[in-house]
């Protein structure tokens, strides 16, 4: 009896020793796979910064294919769009249209961008106006980055004259032929960055549908895909009167676009007054009542035009109009006070 019981005790001890070894192996394997999963779930991001469309363009991409190739393709597209839609490059398509006294036949892409610009001008009751070229040249905001540029304030009569040669109603587009009536000139500066971002996002998706990351063209941001494949990107909205990097709000996005227009981007100071690059199409003068607008929308081109339009329209009107057009916005007035559309708070949470 005693021997038997000793034997069974010995067997139990042997069994439990084996179990311990098994548990240990299991823990080691679990640790090994957790480490493997941890590293697999946090893919590396490759980024590159370049200058295009008069601003700093940062492209951040993660892809199992070649992220470097995707970044290069996006930046090439930015430079191509920059050359094609520039108002200052005499070889650009926009310069050709602006110079011509006759109807100009344009390619499909140019027709598409002009058509969308006209549609967005209509949707924003002309607050976004792609035919302010004469006014913008008069103020010199198209040349403000040139070191030789000497700012002057145009006279009232010069502004009056340029105002008469402005207005999107004077752009006629039919069967890919553009006619500019009334000597108006195109300036697509308020939309072309958004268009370039949308193109960049399409290119990234074409090259790798699983790619993630974002494109940031001077605070105009388009999301290629969620961070690490599933997380939100935290996006800070610059305080228009703070130092670079100081922010007034933080939002979370996994997709879509967020675009900011500010009076601190392109401006000159004269006698203590800030003259900046967003003009009121009704008066021909820079807007004084708003200093910054930020718009979130599924599409960067829309967001770009909306942010310019909201700047002109002011917070009260924009808070009503924007959601109708499919955007949400944050508006900062001249007292540095921020107001929001009702739906803005949605982006302040990680859902
Ligand atoms: P940013 O270039 O700083 O992102 P915007 O997107 O608002 O700012 O674009 C401003 C540019 O749009 C100006 O530099 C000018 O070329 C053009 N622009 C200025 N006022 C208007 C307006 N009311 N509507 C459309 N375009 C405008
Ligand atoms: Mg804009």
PDB file of N, CA, C and O in Angstrom, residues 135 159-160 163 279-287:
ATOM      1  N   UNK A 135      -6.814  91.388 -59.491  1.00  0.00           N
ATOM      2  CA  UNK A 135      -6.674  91.957 -58.140  1.00  0.00           C
ATOM      3  C   UNK A 135      -5.442  91.403 -57.429  1.00  0.00           C
ATOM      4  O   UNK A 135      -4.697  92.146 -56.783  1.00  0.00           O
ATOM      5  N   UNK A 159      -7.973  99.621 -57.540  1.00  0.00           N
ATOM      6  CA  UNK A 159      -8.761  98.473 -57.044  1.00  0.00           C
ATOM      7  C   UNK A 159     -10.104  98.411 -57.763  1.00  0.00           C
ATOM      8  O   UNK A 159     -10.537  97.342 -58.212  1.00  0.00           O
ATOM      9  N   UNK A 160     -10.717  99.563 -57.941  1.00  0.00           N
ATOM     10  CA  UNK A 160     -12.004  99.643 -58.653  1.00  0.00           C
ATOM     11  C   UNK A 160     -11.867  99.057 -60.059  1.00  0.00           C
ATOM     12  O   UNK A 160     -12.687  98.244 -60.504  1.00  0.00           O
ATOM     13  N   UNK A 163     -11.338  95.351 -59.913  1.00  0.00           N
ATOM     14  CA  UNK A 163     -12.599  94.704 -59.507  1.00  0.00           C
ATOM     15  C   UNK A 163     -13.529  94.512 -60.697  1.00  0.00           C
ATOM     16  O   UNK A 163     -14.203  93.489 -60.814  1.00  0.00           O
ATOM     17  N   UNK A 279      -8.571  87.763 -50.516  1.00  0.00           N
ATOM     18  CA  UNK A 279      -9.257  89.007 -50.844  1.00  0.00           C
ATOM     19  C   UNK A 279     -10.764  88.841 -50.828  1.00  0.00           C
ATOM     20  O   UNK A 279     -11.289  87.765 -51.165  1.00  0.00           O
ATOM     21  N   UNK A 280     -11.423  89.908 -50.443  1.00  0.00           N
ATOM     22  CA  UNK A 280     -12.871  89.942 -50.532  1.00  0.00           C
ATOM     23  C   UNK A 280     -13.242  90.263 -51.979  1.00  0.00           C
ATOM     24  O   UNK A 280     -12.960  91.359 -52.459  1.00  0.00           O
ATOM     25  N   UNK A 281     -13.872  89.321 -52.685  1.00  0.00           N
ATOM     26  CA  UNK A 281     -14.190  89.553 -54.102  1.00  0.00           C
ATOM     27  C   UNK A 281     -15.153  90.727 -54.306  1.00  0.00           C
ATOM     28  O   UNK A 281     -15.270  91.224 -55.418  1.00  0.00           O
ATOM     29  N   UNK A 282     -15.818  91.162 -53.232  1.00  0.00           N
ATOM     30  CA  UNK A 282     -16.763  92.289 -53.366  1.00  0.00           C
ATOM     31  C   UNK A 282     -16.043  93.631 -53.245  1.00  0.00           C
ATOM     32  O   UNK A 282     -16.417  94.592 -53.916  1.00  0.00           O
ATOM     33  N   UNK A 283     -15.019  93.703 -52.379  1.00  0.00           N
ATOM     34  CA  UNK A 283     -14.363  94.995 -52.141  1.00  0.00           C
ATOM     35  C   UNK A 283     -12.985  95.091 -52.798  1.00  0.00           C
ATOM     36  O   UNK A 283     -12.478  96.173 -53.036  1.00  0.00           O
ATOM     37  N   UNK A 284     -12.349  93.947 -53.034  1.00  0.00           N
ATOM     38  CA  UNK A 284     -10.999  93.943 -53.597  1.00  0.00           C
ATOM     39  C   UNK A 284      -9.910  94.097 -52.544  1.00  0.00           C
ATOM     40  O   UNK A 284      -8.723  94.139 -52.880  1.00  0.00           O
ATOM     41  N   UNK A 285     -10.295  94.177 -51.267  1.00  0.00           N
ATOM     42  CA  UNK A 285      -9.316  94.325 -50.180  1.00  0.00           C
ATOM     43  C   UNK A 285      -9.185  93.016 -49.381  1.00  0.00           C
ATOM     44  O   UNK A 285     -10.137  92.223 -49.336  1.00  0.00           O
ATOM     45  N   UNK A 286      -8.029  92.835 -48.714  1.00  0.00           N
ATOM     46  CA  UNK A 286      -7.896  91.650 -47.844  1.00  0.00           C
ATOM     47  C   UNK A 286      -8.956  91.669 -46.744  1.00  0.00           C
ATOM     48  O   UNK A 286      -9.328  92.729 -46.259  1.00  0.00           O
ATOM     49  N   UNK A 287      -9.404  90.499 -46.369  1.00  0.00           N
ATOM     50  CA  UNK A 287     -10.420  90.351 -45.323  1.00  0.00           C
ATOM     51  C   UNK A 287      -9.821  90.747 -43.966  1.00  0.00           C
ATOM     52  O   UNK A 287      -8.712  90.332 -43.633  1.00  0.00           O
TER      53      UNK A 287
END
